[in-house]
Amino acid sequence: RIFYVDTSTQESIWENPLASCLRSVIEIGRLYIQSPSDSLFEDQKMLLWQQHQQDLENWHGPEYDAEGRPYFVNSTLGSSSWYDPRQETQYIWEIET
């Protein structure tokens, strides 16, 4: 069975990390097939961006650890990351759109 490893955190998962954004793309395609519209793709693009903005509102930082390294904290999920979540969000949004 295939698994995926985040080389920066050494965390592994079974599902492809891009699966959720690919599902979004497929769902938008299905919506278009059901109801073709000139504005559908632009409307969906704005909805996706609004969802990402809501997710980003929960992140704070950078904060700094005792060694002066910057990190980011998600107060809703109770998690932290060494990486700026805005960069990953931009990358995922570009894939989705």
PDB file of C-alpha atoms in Angstrom:
ATOM      1  CA  ARG A   1       0.000   0.000   0.000  1.00  0.00           C
ATOM      2  CA  ILE A   2       1.256   3.470  -0.886  1.00  0.00           C
ATOM      3  CA  PHE A   3       1.705   6.114   1.794  1.00  0.00           C
ATOM      4  CA  TYR A   4       2.918   9.695   1.716  1.00  0.00           C
ATOM      5  CA  VAL A   5       5.554  11.318   3.904  1.00  0.00           C
ATOM      6  CA  ASP A   6       5.976  14.987   4.677  1.00  0.00           C
ATOM      7  CA  THR A   7       9.768  15.190   4.628  1.00  0.00           C
ATOM      8  CA  SER A   8       9.825  18.323   6.763  1.00  0.00           C
ATOM      9  CA  THR A   9       7.783  16.844   9.641  1.00  0.00           C
ATOM     10  CA  GLN A  10       8.359  13.123   9.010  1.00  0.00           C
ATOM     11  CA  GLU A  11       4.596  12.573   9.335  1.00  0.00           C
ATOM     12  CA  SER A  12       3.030   9.951   7.079  1.00  0.00           C
ATOM     13  CA  ILE A  13      -0.508   9.589   5.761  1.00  0.00           C
ATOM     14  CA  TRP A  14      -2.323   7.051   3.592  1.00  0.00           C
ATOM     15  CA  GLU A  15      -4.250   9.513   1.440  1.00  0.00           C
ATOM     16  CA  ASN A  16      -2.551  11.594  -1.235  1.00  0.00           C
ATOM     17  CA  PRO A  17      -2.166  15.079   0.279  1.00  0.00           C
ATOM     18  CA  LEU A  18      -3.648  16.634  -2.852  1.00  0.00           C
ATOM     19  CA  ALA A  19      -6.770  14.434  -2.803  1.00  0.00           C
ATOM     20  CA  SER A  20      -9.012  16.994  -1.086  1.00  0.00           C
ATOM     21  CA  CYS A  21      -8.242  19.783  -3.551  1.00  0.00           C
ATOM     22  CA  LEU A  22      -8.636  17.385  -6.490  1.00  0.00           C
ATOM     23  CA  ARG A  23     -12.060  16.418  -5.121  1.00  0.00           C
ATOM     24  CA  SER A  24     -12.977  20.108  -5.171  1.00  0.00           C
ATOM     25  CA  VAL A  25     -11.935  20.398  -8.818  1.00  0.00           C
ATOM     26  CA  ILE A  26     -13.976  17.314  -9.751  1.00  0.00           C
ATOM     27  CA  GLU A  27     -17.022  18.606  -7.877  1.00  0.00           C
ATOM     28  CA  ILE A  28     -16.838  21.946  -9.705  1.00  0.00           C
ATOM     29  CA  GLY A  29     -16.650  20.063 -13.018  1.00  0.00           C
ATOM     30  CA  ARG A  30     -19.736  18.061 -12.065  1.00  0.00           C
ATOM     31  CA  LEU A  31     -21.601  21.250 -11.182  1.00  0.00           C
ATOM     32  CA  TYR A  32     -20.753  22.641 -14.616  1.00  0.00           C
ATOM     33  CA  ILE A  33     -21.990  19.490 -16.361  1.00  0.00           C
ATOM     34  CA  GLN A  34     -25.275  19.668 -14.430  1.00  0.00           C
ATOM     35  CA  SER A  35     -25.818  23.406 -14.968  1.00  0.00           C
ATOM     36  CA  PRO A  36     -23.479  25.012 -17.518  1.00  0.00           C
ATOM     37  CA  SER A  37     -23.000  28.699 -16.774  1.00  0.00           C
ATOM     38  CA  ASP A  38     -20.581  31.370 -17.976  1.00  0.00           C
ATOM     39  CA  SER A  39     -19.976  32.551 -14.409  1.00  0.00           C
ATOM     40  CA  LEU A  40     -19.813  29.160 -12.643  1.00  0.00           C
ATOM     41  CA  PHE A  41     -16.021  28.830 -12.612  1.00  0.00           C
ATOM     42  CA  GLU A  42     -15.437  32.392 -11.431  1.00  0.00           C
ATOM     43  CA  ASP A  43     -18.140  32.010  -8.763  1.00  0.00           C
ATOM     44  CA  GLN A  44     -16.616  28.736  -7.549  1.00  0.00           C
ATOM     45  CA  LYS A  45     -13.140  30.278  -7.519  1.00  0.00           C
ATOM     46  CA  MET A  46     -14.390  33.033  -5.198  1.00  0.00           C
ATOM     47  CA  LEU A  47     -16.137  30.509  -2.929  1.00  0.00           C
ATOM     48  CA  LEU A  48     -12.953  28.443  -2.664  1.00  0.00           C
ATOM     49  CA  TRP A  49     -10.941  31.541  -1.783  1.00  0.00           C
ATOM     50  CA  GLN A  50     -13.470  32.521   0.905  1.00  0.00           C
ATOM     51  CA  GLN A  51     -13.164  29.037   2.444  1.00  0.00           C
ATOM     52  CA  HIS A  52      -9.375  29.324   2.491  1.00  0.00           C
ATOM     53  CA  GLN A  53      -9.577  32.790   4.037  1.00  0.00           C
ATOM     54  CA  GLN A  54     -11.769  31.441   6.846  1.00  0.00           C
ATOM     55  CA  ASP A  55      -9.227  28.681   7.505  1.00  0.00           C
ATOM     56  CA  LEU A  56      -6.379  31.203   7.567  1.00  0.00           C
ATOM     57  CA  GLU A  57      -8.154  33.393  10.124  1.00  0.00           C
ATOM     58  CA  ASN A  58      -7.478  30.690  12.730  1.00  0.00           C
ATOM     59  CA  TRP A  59      -3.720  30.899  12.212  1.00  0.00           C
ATOM     60  CA  HIS A  60      -1.576  33.367  14.160  1.00  0.00           C
ATOM     61  CA  GLY A  61       2.063  34.223  13.930  1.00  0.00           C
ATOM     62  CA  PRO A  62       4.793  34.186  13.489  1.00  0.00           C
ATOM     63  CA  GLU A  63       5.533  33.422  17.109  1.00  0.00           C
ATOM     64  CA  TYR A  64       9.092  32.608  18.168  1.00  0.00           C
ATOM     65  CA  ASP A  65      10.370  29.677  20.187  1.00  0.00           C
ATOM     66  CA  ALA A  66      13.125  29.880  22.808  1.00  0.00           C
ATOM     67  CA  GLU A  67      15.751  29.578  20.052  1.00  0.00           C
ATOM     68  CA  GLY A  68      14.231  32.403  18.010  1.00  0.00           C
ATOM     69  CA  ARG A  69      12.739  30.184  15.288  1.00  0.00           C
ATOM     70  CA  PRO A  70       9.438  31.419  13.858  1.00  0.00           C
ATOM     71  CA  TYR A  71       6.354  29.193  13.981  1.00  0.00           C
ATOM     72  CA  PHE A  72       2.611  29.571  13.424  1.00  0.00           C
ATOM     73  CA  VAL A  73      -0.262  28.532  15.706  1.00  0.00           C
ATOM     74  CA  ASN A  74      -3.816  27.481  14.813  1.00  0.00           C
ATOM     75  CA  SER A  75      -5.905  28.373  17.865  1.00  0.00           C
ATOM     76  CA  THR A  76      -8.954  26.441  16.659  1.00  0.00           C
ATOM     77  CA  LEU A  77      -7.191  23.167  15.904  1.00  0.00           C
ATOM     78  CA  GLY A  78      -4.655  23.493  18.711  1.00  0.00           C
ATOM     79  CA  SER A  79      -1.814  22.842  16.272  1.00  0.00           C
ATOM     80  CA  SER A  80       1.344  24.601  15.198  1.00  0.00           C
ATOM     81  CA  SER A  81       3.571  24.645  12.149  1.00  0.00           C
ATOM     82  CA  TRP A  82       7.078  25.753  11.323  1.00  0.00           C
ATOM     83  CA  TYR A  83       5.766  26.762   7.904  1.00  0.00           C
ATOM     84  CA  ASP A  84       3.648  29.786   7.069  1.00  0.00           C
ATOM     85  CA  PRO A  85       0.146  28.403   6.312  1.00  0.00           C
ATOM     86  CA  ARG A  86      -0.445  31.192   3.781  1.00  0.00           C
ATOM     87  CA  GLN A  87       2.113  29.623   1.435  1.00  0.00           C
ATOM     88  CA  GLU A  88       0.414  26.212   1.473  1.00  0.00           C
ATOM     89  CA  THR A  89      -3.024  27.791   1.100  1.00  0.00           C
ATOM     90  CA  GLN A  90      -1.871  29.746  -1.950  1.00  0.00           C
ATOM     91  CA  TYR A  91      -0.414  26.580  -3.478  1.00  0.00           C
ATOM     92  CA  ILE A  92      -3.592  24.554  -2.904  1.00  0.00           C
ATOM     93  CA  TRP A  93      -5.804  27.372  -4.192  1.00  0.00           C
ATOM     94  CA  GLU A  94      -3.735  27.560  -7.383  1.00  0.00           C
ATOM     95  CA  ILE A  95      -4.210  23.828  -7.918  1.00  0.00           C
ATOM     96  CA  GLU A  96      -7.952  24.118  -7.321  1.00  0.00           C
ATOM     97  CA  THR A  97      -8.362  27.065  -9.677  1.00  0.00           C
TER      98      THR A  97
END
